[in-house]
Amino acid sequence: RIRRDAFAKVVNFRLALTEEAEAFRTRPIEGEHPYVWLDATYMKCRTGGRYASVALVTAIGMSSSGHKEFLGCACFDSESEAAWSEFLGSLRDRGLRGVRLAVSDAHAGLVAAVSRVLPGCSWQRCLTHLQRDIRGHVHSLAGQALAADLVRACAGQADADVARAAWDLAAPRVRALSRAAGDVFEGAREDALAFMSFPREHWQKIRTNNVQERANREIKRRSRVVQVFPSEKSLERLVGAVMCEQDEQWSASRYFAYDKIQELYDEKRRRKEPAAPARP
């Protein structure tokens, strides 16, 4: 009887935890989230009667109060445009609004889904992923280091026009290392410098996808014990539980100071205000 009671307590505790995680994962999204970080990581899971690698897509947003929030997660067969559109559409249906910048890697399906589901939202190509993409086309270690330094130097300018001019000057040097690397570098200029259209105090935190990278490491650390999940729902429940705990930690401190995040809305108000008449 004692063992039966203890077993019942464990079962009830797990059920309560599962319900809490599921409720958190599907809760209504309140308020505006001007910045959203998007990414996908692959996990082993049983699907369709066989074990395979599935894409776990996640979204983290920053609220208008300056706090990071876990917005949602879902499992798909691949990172296709249809999968990302379905995921972003579900976030929008739950109340996601006010998104001004989405930060991610350069996955074609993700970029196309952002432009279709989130009209008016800019897209920032993660500078860390861009450096990896360029280095992948350069064979020598010295050339890889030089290409990464050029990306870092151009994005580190204090003015958007200066950064674009520096990017154009650096393009021939990258192309000299590799033609493919030069094509990637030249084609990424506007997307890599999209963060410069926002307040300067925000640049350091919105030009990379490090927020998602850290969250993915925590998810994989907690899921390492399971190794292979019995179903996609079990994977989503575990991720919901992990991010519920993470979200509580994020709520204790702001990712952006309140006055700094308000600068984003002050600039919008100034653009809407009519300009003062010019003095003769």
XYZ file of C-alpha atoms in Angstrom:
280
model
C 0.000 0.000 0.000
C 2.843 2.375 0.813
C 4.457 1.667 -2.553
C 1.128 2.138 -4.317
C 0.569 5.510 -2.613
C 4.102 6.644 -3.461
C 3.651 5.585 -7.086
C 0.346 7.470 -7.257
C 2.015 10.613 -5.914
C 4.739 10.395 -8.549
C 2.164 9.893 -11.316
C 0.050 12.801 -10.097
C 3.113 15.028 -9.847
C 4.159 14.187 -13.424
C 0.659 14.801 -14.715
C 0.519 18.176 -12.980
C 3.937 19.078 -14.382
C 2.873 18.019 -17.879
C -0.325 20.056 -17.710
C 1.577 23.091 -16.457
C 4.171 22.825 -19.228
C 1.503 22.385 -21.913
C -0.502 25.329 -20.582
C 2.621 27.481 -20.607
C 3.565 26.419 -24.138
C 0.117 27.265 -25.549
C -0.714 30.298 -23.392
C -1.965 33.542 -25.008
C 0.857 35.935 -25.905
C 0.180 39.316 -24.329
C 1.634 42.682 -25.263
C 4.005 43.635 -28.048
C 7.282 41.856 -28.773
C 9.435 44.111 -30.965
C 12.337 41.645 -31.161
C 11.999 37.912 -31.841
C 14.779 35.323 -32.066
C 14.039 32.183 -34.123
C 15.969 28.956 -34.485
C 15.672 25.194 -34.922
C 17.573 22.279 -33.445
C 17.293 18.613 -34.361
C 16.358 15.881 -31.864
C 15.858 12.115 -32.106
C 12.201 11.153 -31.828
C 9.830 8.322 -32.724
C 7.503 9.449 -35.479
C 5.402 7.461 -37.927
C 6.407 4.145 -36.376
C 10.138 4.767 -36.774
C 12.901 6.745 -35.120
C 14.101 9.810 -36.976
C 15.563 13.258 -36.493
C 12.894 15.977 -36.212
C 13.258 19.750 -36.320
C 12.367 21.428 -33.023
C 11.623 25.086 -33.840
C 11.521 27.623 -31.015
C 10.830 31.327 -30.657
C 12.017 33.736 -27.973
C 10.716 37.296 -27.855
C 11.507 40.456 -25.978
C 8.457 42.182 -24.558
C 7.861 45.913 -24.515
C 8.880 45.886 -20.829
C 12.380 44.626 -21.700
C 11.981 41.006 -20.508
C 12.846 37.932 -22.557
C 9.953 35.503 -22.971
C 9.687 32.018 -24.400
C 6.942 32.260 -27.040
C 6.528 28.682 -28.229
C 7.946 25.541 -29.807
C 6.815 22.860 -32.276
C 8.136 19.763 -34.052
C 8.295 19.377 -37.842
C 9.865 16.978 -40.310
C 12.082 19.717 -41.727
C 12.679 23.471 -41.715
C 10.577 24.144 -44.774
C 8.799 27.391 -45.538
C 5.459 25.689 -44.871
C 6.625 24.484 -41.451
C 7.923 27.888 -40.391
C 4.796 29.593 -41.751
C 2.598 27.258 -39.738
C 4.640 27.884 -36.588
C 4.726 31.675 -36.970
C 1.022 31.656 -37.841
C 0.258 29.814 -34.595
C 2.221 32.440 -32.651
C 0.296 35.194 -34.400
C -3.004 33.470 -33.628
C -2.022 33.321 -29.956
C -1.486 37.080 -29.906
C 2.013 37.800 -31.193
C 2.106 41.373 -32.479
C 4.332 44.396 -32.797
C 7.295 42.437 -34.172
C 9.799 44.795 -35.775
C 12.889 42.627 -36.114
C 13.319 38.854 -36.426
C 16.814 37.499 -35.813
C 17.866 34.114 -37.218
C 20.250 32.304 -39.503
C 19.858 32.475 -43.269
C 17.623 29.437 -43.743
C 15.609 30.140 -46.893
C 12.345 28.677 -45.572
C 12.538 30.708 -42.372
C 13.308 33.979 -44.159
C 10.450 33.478 -46.620
C 8.033 32.633 -43.796
C 8.984 35.768 -41.837
C 8.313 38.015 -44.821
C 4.962 36.324 -45.503
C 3.547 35.842 -41.995
C 5.047 38.938 -40.327
C 4.573 41.795 -42.834
C 6.436 44.949 -41.923
C 9.006 43.003 -39.900
C 12.699 43.416 -40.740
C 15.023 40.441 -40.776
C 18.467 40.423 -39.191
C 20.931 37.817 -40.411
C 22.865 36.537 -37.411
C 26.438 37.796 -37.733
C 27.852 34.714 -36.011
C 26.163 32.406 -38.512
C 27.271 34.678 -41.359
C 30.886 34.347 -40.262
C 30.512 30.558 -40.212
C 28.953 30.558 -43.680
C 31.797 32.639 -45.124
C 34.507 30.624 -43.375
C 33.004 27.460 -44.843
C 34.003 28.650 -48.331
C 37.585 29.566 -47.364
C 40.173 26.783 -47.110
C 43.084 28.412 -45.265
C 42.875 29.136 -41.546
C 44.424 32.578 -42.038
C 41.815 33.387 -44.678
C 39.002 32.231 -42.411
C 40.256 34.465 -39.602
C 40.586 37.420 -41.984
C 37.044 36.977 -43.326
C 35.605 36.793 -39.808
C 37.559 39.908 -38.797
C 36.260 41.829 -41.808
C 32.639 41.008 -40.937
C 33.259 42.019 -37.333
C 34.985 45.267 -38.324
C 32.245 46.340 -40.752
C 29.431 45.574 -38.296
C 31.307 47.345 -35.515
C 31.082 50.784 -37.105
C 29.156 53.480 -35.272
C 27.191 54.662 -38.301
C 25.111 52.715 -40.818
C 26.415 54.601 -43.869
C 30.007 54.120 -42.750
C 29.341 50.421 -42.163
C 27.941 49.999 -45.691
C 30.925 51.838 -47.176
C 33.302 49.630 -45.170
C 31.400 46.553 -46.343
C 31.861 47.583 -49.977
C 35.572 48.171 -49.403
C 35.997 44.787 -47.724
C 34.110 42.852 -50.427
C 37.078 42.602 -52.863
C 39.335 41.282 -50.088
C 36.822 38.552 -49.230
C 36.370 37.685 -52.905
C 40.140 37.349 -53.216
C 39.963 34.572 -50.625
C 37.179 32.711 -52.409
C 34.640 33.560 -55.071
C 31.851 31.768 -53.181
C 32.784 33.555 -49.954
C 32.695 36.865 -51.821
C 29.213 36.132 -53.151
C 27.942 35.362 -49.656
C 29.604 38.458 -48.202
C 28.305 40.853 -50.849
C 24.771 39.453 -50.800
C 24.496 39.695 -47.014
C 25.238 43.401 -46.604
C 21.760 44.793 -46.015
C 20.506 41.831 -43.971
C 23.635 41.743 -41.804
C 23.385 45.487 -41.047
C 19.612 45.574 -40.471
C 20.173 46.036 -36.723
C 21.568 49.534 -37.360
C 18.064 50.814 -38.114
C 17.226 50.452 -34.419
C 18.444 52.327 -31.316
C 22.199 52.126 -30.870
C 21.921 50.754 -27.321
C 20.190 47.650 -28.721
C 22.753 46.763 -31.384
C 24.940 44.451 -29.319
C 22.030 42.151 -28.405
C 20.016 42.055 -31.626
C 22.731 41.477 -34.231
C 23.265 37.804 -33.322
C 21.121 34.832 -32.417
C 23.039 34.088 -29.207
C 19.806 34.140 -27.198
C 18.568 31.084 -29.072
C 21.951 29.369 -29.033
C 22.054 29.464 -25.237
C 18.459 28.225 -24.987
C 19.209 25.328 -27.360
C 22.202 24.308 -25.256
C 20.018 24.198 -22.156
C 17.358 22.134 -23.968
C 19.928 19.614 -25.178
C 21.537 19.411 -21.754
C 18.217 18.567 -20.136
C 17.192 16.139 -22.880
C 20.503 14.253 -22.965
C 19.178 11.753 -20.404
C 16.235 10.801 -22.642
C 18.320 10.543 -25.851
C 15.387 9.322 -28.007
C 11.866 10.598 -27.324
C 8.892 8.232 -27.686
C 6.777 10.865 -29.483
C 6.815 14.446 -30.682
C 4.345 15.430 -27.959
C 6.701 14.147 -25.261
C 9.505 16.231 -26.771
C 7.328 19.332 -26.849
C 6.254 18.760 -23.239
C 9.839 18.454 -22.046
C 10.883 21.584 -23.914
C 7.857 23.389 -22.497
C 8.858 22.377 -18.965
C 12.485 23.431 -19.504
C 11.529 26.788 -20.969
C 8.894 27.370 -18.289
C 11.672 27.150 -15.728
C 13.924 29.313 -17.878
C 11.187 31.878 -18.332
C 10.869 32.263 -14.557
C 14.571 33.099 -14.377
C 14.244 35.617 -17.206
C 11.332 37.348 -15.471
C 13.600 38.223 -12.531
C 15.675 40.675 -14.589
C 15.271 42.721 -17.733
C 17.259 41.907 -20.855
C 16.905 45.586 -21.823
C 16.519 48.409 -19.320
C 13.014 49.859 -19.410
C 14.185 53.318 -20.498
C 16.308 51.768 -23.254
C 13.450 49.753 -24.721
C 11.196 52.801 -24.610
C 13.599 54.538 -26.995
C 12.318 52.162 -29.658
C 8.794 53.510 -29.233
C 9.945 57.122 -28.806
C 11.577 57.005 -32.238
C 8.330 55.717 -33.746
C 6.392 58.564 -32.122
C 8.885 61.136 -33.411
C 8.524 59.796 -36.957
C 4.746 60.147 -36.738
C 4.844 63.713 -35.389
C 4.664 66.453 -38.047
C 7.897 68.270 -38.615
C 8.197 71.817 -37.241
C 7.940 74.581 -39.844
C 11.327 75.774 -41.032
C 12.447 79.224 -39.928
C 13.091 81.773 -42.655
